[in-house]
Short mmCIF file of C-alpha atoms in Angstrom, two decimals:
data_model
loop_
_atom_site.label_atom_id
_atom_site.label_comp_id
_atom_site.label_asym_id
_atom_site.label_seq_id
_atom_site.Cartn_x
_atom_site.Cartn_y
_atom_site.Cartn_z
CA MET A 27 -6.80 -52.55 -63.60
CA PRO A 28 -6.30 -53.68 -60.05
CA ASN A 29 -4.49 -51.72 -57.20
CA VAL A 30 -2.62 -52.44 -54.16
CA LEU A 31 -1.37 -50.24 -51.22
CA ILE A 32 2.22 -51.85 -50.32
CA THR A 33 3.47 -50.29 -46.62
CA GLY A 34 7.57 -49.43 -45.99
CA ALA A 35 8.12 -48.90 -49.95
CA ASP A 36 10.79 -46.42 -49.37
CA ARG A 37 13.69 -48.70 -50.28
CA GLY A 38 14.21 -53.10 -49.99
CA LEU A 39 11.25 -55.24 -50.85
CA GLY A 40 8.41 -52.63 -50.67
CA LEU A 41 10.28 -50.60 -53.33
CA SER A 42 10.59 -53.54 -55.77
CA LEU A 43 7.17 -54.91 -54.97
CA CYS A 44 6.21 -51.28 -56.07
CA LYS A 45 8.15 -51.57 -59.43
CA GLU A 46 6.61 -54.96 -59.89
CA TYR A 47 2.97 -54.47 -59.63
CA LEU A 48 3.76 -50.77 -61.78
CA GLN A 49 4.92 -53.40 -64.17
CA ARG A 50 2.23 -55.01 -64.53
CA GLY A 51 -0.12 -52.45 -65.05
CA TRP A 52 -1.34 -52.21 -61.52
CA THR A 53 -2.25 -48.75 -59.74
CA VAL A 54 -0.03 -48.68 -56.91
CA PHE A 55 -0.18 -46.91 -53.41
CA ALA A 56 3.25 -46.40 -51.69
CA GLY A 57 3.55 -46.07 -48.08
CA LYS A 58 6.43 -43.68 -47.72
CA PHE A 59 8.29 -43.17 -44.03
CA MET A 60 11.86 -42.58 -44.31
CA GLU A 61 12.04 -38.73 -45.46
CA ASP A 62 15.97 -39.45 -46.61
CA PHE A 63 14.46 -41.83 -49.41
CA THR A 64 13.70 -40.43 -52.60
CA LEU A 65 13.55 -43.54 -54.71
CA LEU A 66 9.96 -43.62 -54.73
CA GLU A 67 9.97 -40.00 -56.59
CA ASP A 68 12.53 -40.99 -58.70
CA LEU A 69 10.14 -44.08 -59.77
CA GLN A 70 6.97 -42.14 -59.66
CA ALA A 71 8.70 -39.87 -62.46
CA GLN A 72 8.81 -42.45 -64.46
CA ASN A 73 4.78 -43.67 -63.93
CA THR A 74 1.71 -41.87 -62.98
CA SER A 75 0.15 -45.08 -61.67
CA LEU A 76 2.15 -44.73 -58.62
CA HIS A 77 0.70 -42.69 -55.78
CA ILE A 78 3.13 -41.72 -52.68
CA LEU A 79 1.52 -41.58 -49.64
CA TRP A 80 3.16 -40.76 -45.91
CA LEU A 81 2.31 -44.30 -43.64
CA ASP A 82 3.52 -44.81 -40.05
CA VAL A 83 2.13 -48.35 -39.33
CA GLY A 84 2.97 -47.95 -36.08
CA CYS A 85 0.48 -44.75 -35.48
CA GLU A 86 -3.26 -44.81 -35.71
CA ASP A 87 -3.48 -41.43 -36.78
CA SER A 88 -1.45 -42.16 -39.49
CA ILE A 89 -3.24 -44.92 -40.92
CA ASN A 90 -6.30 -43.18 -41.00
CA GLU A 91 -4.79 -40.18 -42.75
CA ALA A 92 -3.56 -43.22 -45.60
CA VAL A 93 -7.04 -44.28 -46.12
CA GLN A 94 -8.51 -40.70 -46.56
CA ALA A 95 -5.76 -40.14 -48.78
CA ILE A 96 -6.54 -42.95 -51.04
CA ILE A 97 -9.98 -42.92 -50.59
CA ARG A 98 -9.95 -39.40 -52.63
CA THR A 99 -8.66 -41.58 -55.57
CA THR A 100 -10.51 -44.89 -55.35
CA ASP A 101 -13.52 -46.51 -54.03
CA HIS A 102 -11.63 -49.51 -53.30
CA LEU A 103 -8.55 -51.81 -52.53
CA ASP A 104 -7.63 -55.19 -54.11
CA MET A 105 -4.83 -55.84 -52.52
CA LEU A 106 -2.86 -55.10 -49.47
CA ILE A 107 0.68 -55.72 -48.42
CA SER A 108 2.36 -54.89 -44.99
CA ASN A 109 5.86 -54.88 -45.49
CA ALA A 110 7.13 -52.26 -43.35
CA ALA A 111 8.59 -53.60 -40.40
CA LEU A 112 10.87 -52.02 -37.50
CA MET A 113 14.31 -54.35 -36.58
CA GLY A 114 15.92 -51.18 -34.89
CA ASP A 115 19.16 -51.35 -33.03
CA VAL A 116 18.33 -52.43 -29.90
CA LYS A 117 19.65 -53.78 -26.67
CA CYS A 118 17.64 -56.10 -25.25
CA LYS A 119 19.36 -59.35 -24.14
CA LEU A 120 19.49 -61.59 -20.94
CA TYR A 121 22.79 -60.87 -19.04
CA GLU A 122 23.13 -57.91 -20.79
CA PRO A 123 21.34 -55.79 -17.83
CA PRO A 124 18.78 -53.69 -18.32
CA MET A 125 17.02 -55.09 -21.26
CA GLU A 126 15.23 -52.28 -22.80
CA LEU A 127 12.24 -53.56 -22.65
CA GLU A 128 10.38 -50.51 -24.66
CA GLN A 129 11.89 -51.72 -27.44
CA VAL A 130 9.78 -54.62 -27.10
CA TRP A 131 6.61 -52.38 -26.78
CA ASP A 132 7.95 -50.47 -29.79
CA SER A 133 8.57 -53.29 -32.25
CA PHE A 134 5.38 -55.02 -31.62
CA ARG A 135 3.70 -51.54 -32.18
CA VAL A 136 5.39 -51.61 -35.86
CA ASN A 137 5.38 -54.74 -36.62
CA ALA A 138 2.36 -56.76 -34.84
CA LEU A 139 -0.46 -54.03 -34.04
CA GLY A 140 0.69 -51.82 -37.10
CA PRO A 141 -0.51 -54.86 -39.92
CA LEU A 142 -3.84 -55.45 -37.81
CA LEU A 143 -4.61 -51.91 -37.22
CA LEU A 144 -3.71 -51.75 -41.08
CA VAL A 145 -6.44 -54.11 -42.13
CA GLU A 146 -9.32 -52.70 -40.07
CA LYS A 147 -8.78 -49.59 -41.35
CA PHE A 148 -8.78 -50.31 -44.85
CA MET A 149 -11.63 -53.14 -44.42
CA PRO A 150 -14.32 -50.49 -45.98
CA LEU A 151 -12.14 -50.21 -49.21
CA LEU A 152 -11.03 -53.57 -49.21
CA GLU A 153 -14.59 -55.08 -48.81
CA LYS A 154 -15.53 -53.29 -51.98
CA SER A 155 -13.13 -55.48 -54.23
CA LYS A 156 -13.68 -58.62 -55.48
CA GLU A 157 -9.85 -59.67 -54.96
CA LYS A 158 -9.85 -58.71 -50.90
CA ARG A 159 -6.11 -60.40 -50.90
CA LEU A 160 -4.16 -59.53 -47.46
CA CYS A 161 -0.29 -60.01 -47.97
CA PHE A 162 1.99 -60.10 -44.80
CA VAL A 163 5.76 -60.11 -45.01
CA SER A 164 6.96 -61.89 -42.12
CA SER A 165 10.34 -63.70 -41.55
CA GLU A 166 11.64 -66.86 -40.42
CA VAL A 167 12.75 -65.32 -36.70
CA ALA A 168 8.84 -65.37 -36.73
CA CYS A 169 9.01 -69.11 -36.66
CA ILE A 170 8.92 -70.45 -32.69
CA THR A 171 9.83 -73.99 -33.78
CA LEU A 172 12.75 -73.04 -35.69
CA MET A 173 14.19 -70.49 -33.49
CA GLN A 174 15.56 -73.21 -31.03
CA HIS A 175 19.43 -73.12 -31.03
CA ARG A 176 19.38 -69.48 -32.31
CA HIS A 177 21.59 -68.02 -29.91
CA ASP A 178 22.06 -64.25 -29.01
CA SER A 179 19.62 -62.45 -31.03
CA PRO A 180 17.88 -59.24 -29.16
CA TYR A 181 14.58 -60.28 -28.40
CA PRO A 182 12.26 -57.69 -29.41
CA TYR A 183 12.41 -58.57 -33.70
CA PRO A 184 11.36 -62.30 -33.27
CA MET A 185 9.03 -61.62 -30.31
CA SER A 186 7.24 -59.19 -32.14
CA LYS A 187 7.25 -61.40 -35.49
CA ALA A 188 5.42 -64.20 -33.65
CA ALA A 189 2.78 -62.32 -32.35
CA MET A 190 2.48 -61.11 -36.04
CA ASN A 191 1.95 -64.79 -36.84
CA MET A 192 -0.47 -65.01 -34.36
CA GLY A 193 -2.67 -61.99 -35.36
CA ILE A 194 -2.83 -62.85 -38.67
CA ARG A 195 -3.98 -66.39 -37.52
CA ILE A 196 -6.75 -64.65 -35.69
CA MET A 197 -7.72 -62.19 -38.89
CA HIS A 198 -7.37 -65.45 -40.97
CA ASN A 199 -10.01 -67.29 -39.01
CA TYR A 200 -12.43 -64.45 -39.16
CA LEU A 201 -11.91 -62.88 -42.86
CA HIS A 202 -11.18 -66.22 -44.89
CA PRO A 203 -14.88 -67.13 -44.55
CA LYS A 204 -15.79 -63.94 -45.62
CA GLY A 205 -14.08 -64.21 -48.96
CA TYR A 206 -10.18 -62.75 -47.78
CA THR A 207 -7.45 -65.09 -48.90
CA PHE A 208 -4.07 -64.59 -47.08
CA ARG A 209 -0.39 -64.45 -48.00
CA LEU A 210 2.56 -64.99 -45.67
CA PHE A 211 5.99 -64.28 -47.21
CA HIS A 212 9.03 -64.97 -45.58
CA PRO A 213 11.64 -62.98 -48.03
CA GLY A 214 14.91 -64.50 -46.69
CA TRP A 215 18.19 -62.22 -45.83
CA MET A 216 17.58 -59.28 -48.23
CA LYS A 217 20.93 -56.78 -49.21
CA LYS A 218 19.71 -53.20 -48.25
CA ARG A 219 19.28 -50.25 -50.25
CA ALA A 220 20.99 -46.88 -49.78
CA PRO A 221 19.46 -43.57 -50.21
CA ASP A 222 21.36 -43.12 -53.72
CA GLY A 223 19.88 -46.50 -54.68
CA SER A 224 23.07 -48.62 -54.25
CA LEU A 225 22.69 -52.10 -52.31
CA SER A 226 25.00 -53.33 -49.52
CA GLU A 227 27.55 -56.01 -49.85
CA THR A 228 26.26 -58.01 -47.06
CA ALA A 229 23.19 -60.27 -47.12
CA LEU A 230 22.24 -62.70 -49.85
CA TYR A 231 19.34 -61.09 -51.91
CA ASP A 232 18.75 -58.69 -54.64
CA PRO A 233 15.60 -57.30 -53.28
CA ASP A 234 14.41 -56.65 -56.75
CA PHE A 235 14.54 -60.68 -56.94
CA ILE A 236 13.35 -61.32 -54.00
CA GLY A 237 10.29 -58.91 -54.83
CA GLU A 238 9.50 -60.84 -58.28
CA ILE A 239 9.17 -63.95 -56.24
CA ALA A 240 6.84 -62.06 -53.46
CA ALA A 241 4.70 -60.51 -56.27
CA LYS A 242 4.24 -63.43 -57.89
CA TYR A 243 3.10 -65.83 -54.95
CA PHE A 244 0.87 -62.51 -53.76
CA ASP A 245 -0.78 -62.17 -57.07
CA LYS A 246 -1.69 -65.78 -58.29
CA ASN A 247 -4.60 -67.72 -57.15
CA LEU A 248 -3.97 -71.22 -55.36
CA GLY A 249 -5.75 -74.41 -54.93
CA ASP A 250 -5.64 -74.21 -51.07
CA GLU A 251 -7.09 -70.74 -49.96
CA HIS A 252 -8.13 -72.34 -47.25
CA ARG A 253 -4.71 -72.83 -45.44
CA LEU A 254 -2.70 -69.99 -43.63
CA VAL A 255 0.93 -70.77 -44.09
CA MET A 256 4.07 -68.94 -44.43
CA VAL A 257 6.17 -69.93 -47.38
CA ASP A 258 9.75 -68.47 -48.18
CA TYR A 259 11.32 -67.31 -51.52
CA ASN A 260 12.15 -70.87 -52.49
CA GLY A 261 8.31 -71.41 -52.12
CA TYR A 262 8.75 -74.00 -48.88
CA GLU A 263 6.60 -73.90 -46.11
CA TRP A 264 7.43 -73.01 -42.41
CA PRO A 265 6.12 -74.32 -39.19
CA TRP A 266 4.79 -71.57 -36.88
CA MET B 14 14.84 -75.87 3.07
CA LYS B 15 14.55 -74.74 -0.79
CA ASN B 16 13.50 -71.31 -2.16
CA ILE B 17 11.18 -70.92 -5.13
CA VAL B 18 9.82 -67.42 -6.34
CA ILE B 19 5.80 -67.46 -7.30
CA ALA B 20 5.28 -64.18 -9.46
CA ALA B 21 2.15 -63.45 -7.29
CA LYS B 22 -0.24 -65.35 -4.56
CA GLU B 23 -3.52 -63.71 -6.08
CA THR B 24 -5.67 -65.84 -7.99
CA ASP B 25 -7.08 -69.01 -6.84
CA PHE B 26 -4.41 -71.30 -9.22
CA GLU B 27 -1.27 -69.21 -7.91
CA LYS B 28 -2.83 -69.43 -4.18
CA ALA B 29 -3.05 -73.15 -4.77
CA LEU B 30 0.23 -73.76 -6.64
CA ALA B 31 1.94 -72.03 -3.47
CA ALA B 32 0.09 -74.33 -1.06
CA VAL B 33 1.41 -77.54 -2.72
CA PHE B 34 5.00 -76.26 -2.55
CA THR B 35 4.53 -75.24 0.74
CA ARG B 36 2.87 -78.91 1.51
CA GLU B 37 5.76 -80.41 -0.36
CA GLY B 38 8.71 -78.84 2.00
CA TYR B 39 9.59 -75.49 -0.23
CA HIS B 40 9.83 -71.80 0.83
CA VAL B 41 7.50 -70.15 -1.67
CA HIS B 42 8.12 -66.14 -1.96
CA SER B 43 5.83 -64.16 -3.52
CA ALA B 44 8.00 -61.58 -5.83
CA SER B 45 5.92 -58.40 -5.13
CA ASP B 46 6.45 -59.21 -1.22
CA LEU B 47 10.71 -60.25 -1.35
CA PRO B 48 12.62 -56.85 -0.25
CA SER B 49 14.91 -55.66 -2.60
CA ASP B 50 18.19 -56.96 -0.57
CA PHE B 51 17.07 -60.76 -0.96
CA ASN B 52 19.71 -62.84 -2.34
CA GLU B 53 19.68 -66.47 -1.19
CA PRO B 54 19.95 -68.96 -4.12
CA ILE B 55 16.34 -69.58 -5.82
CA GLU B 56 15.69 -72.99 -7.22
CA TYR B 57 12.54 -72.25 -9.25
CA LEU B 58 10.59 -69.18 -10.64
CA LEU B 59 7.15 -69.67 -11.03
CA ASP B 60 6.15 -66.90 -13.58
CA THR B 61 2.29 -67.36 -12.76
CA THR B 62 1.69 -64.23 -14.95
CA ASP B 63 -1.51 -64.49 -17.09
CA LYS B 64 -3.75 -61.57 -17.78
CA TYR B 65 -7.04 -61.44 -19.54
CA ASN B 66 -8.60 -58.08 -20.24
CA GLU B 67 -12.16 -58.44 -20.34
CA GLU B 68 -12.43 -55.81 -22.86
CA ASP B 69 -10.42 -57.98 -25.35
CA THR B 70 -13.40 -59.38 -27.41
CA PHE B 71 -13.13 -57.22 -30.37
CA THR B 72 -12.96 -58.47 -33.96
CA LEU B 73 -11.43 -56.40 -36.76
CA THR B 74 -14.73 -55.07 -37.76
CA GLY B 75 -15.79 -54.60 -33.89
CA GLY B 76 -13.60 -51.97 -33.84
CA ILE B 77 -9.42 -52.70 -32.51
CA ASN B 78 -8.68 -51.79 -29.04
CA ALA B 79 -4.75 -50.87 -29.29
CA ASP B 80 -4.81 -49.85 -26.10
CA VAL B 81 -6.00 -53.08 -24.58
CA ILE B 82 -3.74 -55.05 -26.76
CA GLU B 83 -0.68 -52.29 -25.39
CA GLN B 84 -1.57 -53.27 -21.70
CA THR B 85 -2.11 -57.05 -22.10
CA LEU B 86 1.40 -57.52 -23.92
CA ARG B 87 3.06 -55.20 -20.81
CA GLU B 88 1.34 -57.19 -18.46
CA ASN B 89 2.09 -61.00 -20.04
CA VAL B 90 5.17 -60.18 -21.80
CA LEU B 91 7.40 -57.45 -20.00
CA VAL B 92 6.43 -57.87 -16.66
CA SER B 93 7.66 -61.45 -17.54
CA MET B 94 10.94 -60.62 -19.07
CA ALA B 95 11.84 -57.82 -15.92
CA LEU B 96 11.03 -60.91 -13.65
CA LEU B 97 13.55 -63.09 -14.99
CA GLU B 98 15.96 -60.23 -15.53
CA ARG B 99 15.68 -59.55 -11.71
CA PHE B 100 16.07 -63.12 -10.49
CA LEU B 101 18.62 -64.68 -13.13
CA PRO B 102 21.56 -64.12 -10.49
CA GLN B 103 19.71 -66.02 -7.67
CA LEU B 104 18.64 -68.78 -10.28
CA ASP B 105 22.06 -69.11 -11.45
CA ALA B 106 23.25 -69.25 -7.80
CA GLY B 107 20.76 -72.60 -7.39
CA GLN B 108 20.81 -75.65 -8.22
CA GLY B 109 16.98 -76.41 -9.90
CA LYS B 110 17.43 -73.92 -12.69
CA ARG B 111 13.96 -74.07 -13.58
CA LEU B 112 11.28 -71.65 -15.22
CA PHE B 113 7.96 -71.92 -14.74
CA TYR B 114 5.39 -70.07 -17.46
CA ILE B 115 1.74 -69.95 -18.07
CA SER B 116 0.13 -69.75 -21.45
CA SER B 117 -2.82 -71.57 -23.14
CA ALA B 118 -3.33 -74.25 -25.74
CA GLU B 119 -5.78 -71.35 -27.39
CA ALA B 120 -2.38 -69.01 -27.62
CA SER B 121 -1.03 -71.53 -30.37
CA ILE B 122 -1.04 -70.39 -33.86
CA ASN B 123 -1.66 -73.94 -34.66
CA GLU B 124 -4.63 -74.65 -33.02
CA THR B 125 -6.30 -71.63 -31.95
CA HIS B 126 -9.50 -71.41 -33.53
CA ALA B 127 -10.40 -67.81 -32.48
CA GLU B 128 -12.27 -64.73 -34.03
CA ARG B 129 -10.99 -62.42 -31.29
CA GLY B 130 -8.49 -62.23 -28.38
CA TYR B 131 -5.86 -60.53 -30.26
CA GLY B 132 -4.23 -59.06 -27.18
CA TYR B 133 -4.17 -62.52 -24.91
CA ARG B 134 -3.18 -64.49 -27.66
CA MET B 135 -0.64 -62.24 -29.58
CA SER B 136 1.14 -61.14 -26.21
CA LYS B 137 0.98 -65.16 -25.43
CA ALA B 138 2.53 -65.58 -28.97
CA ALA B 139 5.75 -63.30 -28.36
CA LEU B 140 6.14 -64.56 -24.93
CA HIS B 141 6.53 -67.88 -26.91
CA GLN B 142 8.90 -66.94 -28.64
CA PHE B 143 10.79 -65.03 -25.83
CA LEU B 144 10.94 -68.61 -23.88
CA GLN B 145 12.16 -70.28 -26.91
CA MET B 146 14.85 -67.46 -27.03
CA THR B 147 15.53 -67.44 -23.76
CA TRP B 148 15.84 -71.75 -23.72
CA ASN B 149 18.53 -70.96 -26.39
CA LYS B 150 20.32 -68.84 -23.84
CA LEU B 151 19.72 -70.48 -20.52
CA THR B 152 20.02 -74.42 -21.33
CA PRO B 153 23.99 -74.85 -22.29
CA LYS B 154 23.84 -73.04 -18.02
CA GLY B 155 21.96 -75.86 -16.95
CA TYR B 156 18.42 -74.53 -17.01
CA THR B 157 15.09 -76.50 -18.08
CA LEU B 158 11.61 -74.19 -18.94
CA ARG B 159 7.88 -75.39 -18.26
CA LEU B 160 5.43 -74.04 -20.15
CA PHE B 161 1.94 -74.83 -18.39
CA ASP B 162 -1.90 -74.37 -19.56
CA PRO B 163 -3.79 -74.57 -15.91
CA MET B 164 -7.11 -75.11 -18.47
CA THR B 165 -8.34 -71.94 -15.96
CA GLU B 166 -12.47 -72.76 -17.59
CA ASP B 167 -12.27 -76.83 -17.00
CA VAL B 168 -9.83 -77.86 -14.41
CA LEU B 169 -9.98 -76.45 -10.77
CA PRO B 170 -7.27 -74.43 -9.52
CA HIS B 171 -6.08 -77.30 -7.31
CA ALA B 172 -6.23 -80.00 -9.66
CA ALA B 173 -4.52 -78.01 -11.71
CA ALA B 174 -1.82 -77.04 -9.52
CA GLU B 175 -1.37 -80.43 -8.19
CA ALA B 176 -0.64 -81.27 -12.45
CA ALA B 177 2.00 -78.04 -12.43
CA TYR B 178 3.43 -79.15 -9.97
CA HIS B 179 4.83 -82.36 -10.97
CA TYR B 180 5.29 -80.70 -14.22
CA VAL B 181 7.56 -78.65 -12.83
CA THR B 182 9.52 -81.03 -10.21
CA ARG B 183 10.08 -84.27 -12.48
CA ARG B 184 12.37 -84.33 -15.22
CA ARG B 185 10.27 -84.52 -18.00
CA GLY B 186 10.67 -88.02 -19.95
CA MET B 187 12.68 -89.65 -17.69
CA GLU B 188 9.83 -90.91 -15.31
CA ASN B 189 10.62 -94.60 -16.08
CA GLU B 190 14.60 -93.84 -15.44
CA ASP B 191 14.56 -94.26 -19.41
CA GLY B 192 17.25 -91.89 -20.55
CA ARG B 193 16.23 -92.57 -24.46
CA ARG B 194 12.64 -91.15 -23.21
CA ASP B 195 14.12 -87.54 -22.00
CA ASP B 196 12.65 -84.83 -23.57
CA GLU B 197 14.20 -81.69 -21.92
CA ASP B 198 16.21 -80.63 -25.20
CA ARG B 199 13.01 -78.79 -26.61
CA LEU B 200 10.48 -76.21 -25.37
CA VAL B 201 7.45 -77.67 -24.99
CA LEU B 202 3.81 -76.03 -24.02
CA ARG B 203 1.47 -79.10 -22.18
CA ASP B 204 -1.95 -78.16 -20.49
CA ALA B 205 -3.08 -79.32 -17.25
CA PHE B 206 -4.05 -83.16 -18.76
CA GLY B 207 -0.42 -83.37 -19.66
CA ARG B 208 -1.19 -83.01 -23.32
CA ALA B 209 1.69 -81.55 -25.79
CA HIS B 210 0.36 -78.58 -27.97
CA GLY B 211 2.33 -76.89 -31.24
CA TRP B 212 3.27 -73.52 -31.35
#
C-alpha cells in the first residue's frame, strides 16, 4: 500500500487526513508538534500503520531528523502533505505601532520556508516513488487578488501564505517536468479541536468533513496535471 | 517645495529617480539621511527597496539556502514595513498620500517560469500581499499606491525613472480626464513599459 507524510497532524485537518488515509489502508507518517495533544497516540493505539514522528517544519534540523526516522521504516515516500502552519496571536497592524516585524519572519519561516525545506529534504524518498505527489494546505488569505477589501487582518499569516504559493509555483516549474504532481488546497474555516478531542463552537466546518474532501482531492488523478491551481473545499479554483 | 522621501539614493535607478523628482521641483530626502526629528509633511514615499542576493540561484536539488531566503525577506519586506510605519504620520499630514514600491513581473505567481530565485520571488509575493492589505487600510484615508517593475535587465535607469515619475505623479486611468476610466480602486503592478501584470 502507498504511504504518506502529513505535517501538523496533532489536531484539525492534519489529524483528519491521518484518519482518512489509514481508512484507505495507507501507511501514514504523522508529524507531531504539540506536546499537549495526544489524539495521534489515541489513533495509533487503534492502527499500527500510523507512525508518529516529531516534526517542527520551522526547523531544518527537525526536518532532517524526520527524514532519518522515516528511512528506518521505508525507502520511499508516495505523498507529502504539507499541512502545518503558524497563525499565532500576532500584533502587527498599521496604526498600532510598533508592528512586531519578527512575527512576519516567524510566520514566513514556518508557513513559506518550511514547505520548501520539507520538499527538498524528502526528495530522495519521493524520487523512489511512482506517485511523487506534493500536497499543500494553503488559505484564501494567500490570494492577493481577493485580499482586497479584507480590512484589519494582521499582516504575517496572509503574507506568509502568499509567499508559500510563490514558492510552490517555483517548485512546480522545476518538479512537474520531472514527474511530480501538485495539489494546493484551501480548507475553509474549520472548527478547532481541543486536547480532549472536542470541537470549538466557532467556525463553520468539522475538520473531519473537510479532511474527507481534501483526501479525495489529494489522492485522485486529474486530467490537467500540468496546471498549478488552488482549489477550495467546494472544488472552486481561486486566483493568485 | 513638496517633500518626498526615497528609501535610498544608492542604485542607478534610485539616483535617476531622485534626479527626475528634483528636476520637477520636489525636495527629495533620502530616508537614511533624514534626522529623527524631521517632522514636515511628506507627499510621496518612494520605497525603492529591491534587493537580489547573488546566491539566490539554487534549485530544489541544488541545496536550499535558508539564510539567503531569510536575508532577502528581511531586506525586501521587513525594511519596507518599517519604513512605512516610520513615515506614516508625516504622510498622513501630507496632501499627496501616494506610496511607491518596487517589484518585478518575475515575482508574479501567475507569470513566472522561474525554477530558482526563491528568496527574491517569495519575498516579493509577501510584499504584494502586504501592499494589498495596506491598500485596504489606507485607501479610505485617501492614499493611492504604485507598484512598479523598473525592468532593470531591459530598460536603462534614467528611462525607467522617467516612467516611474509619470506613474507616481499621474492619477491612474485619468489621463483623458474621463472619470469612467479611473483605475485607482485596485492595486496594480505595472512595468516600465506601462504593462500591467497579474499577481
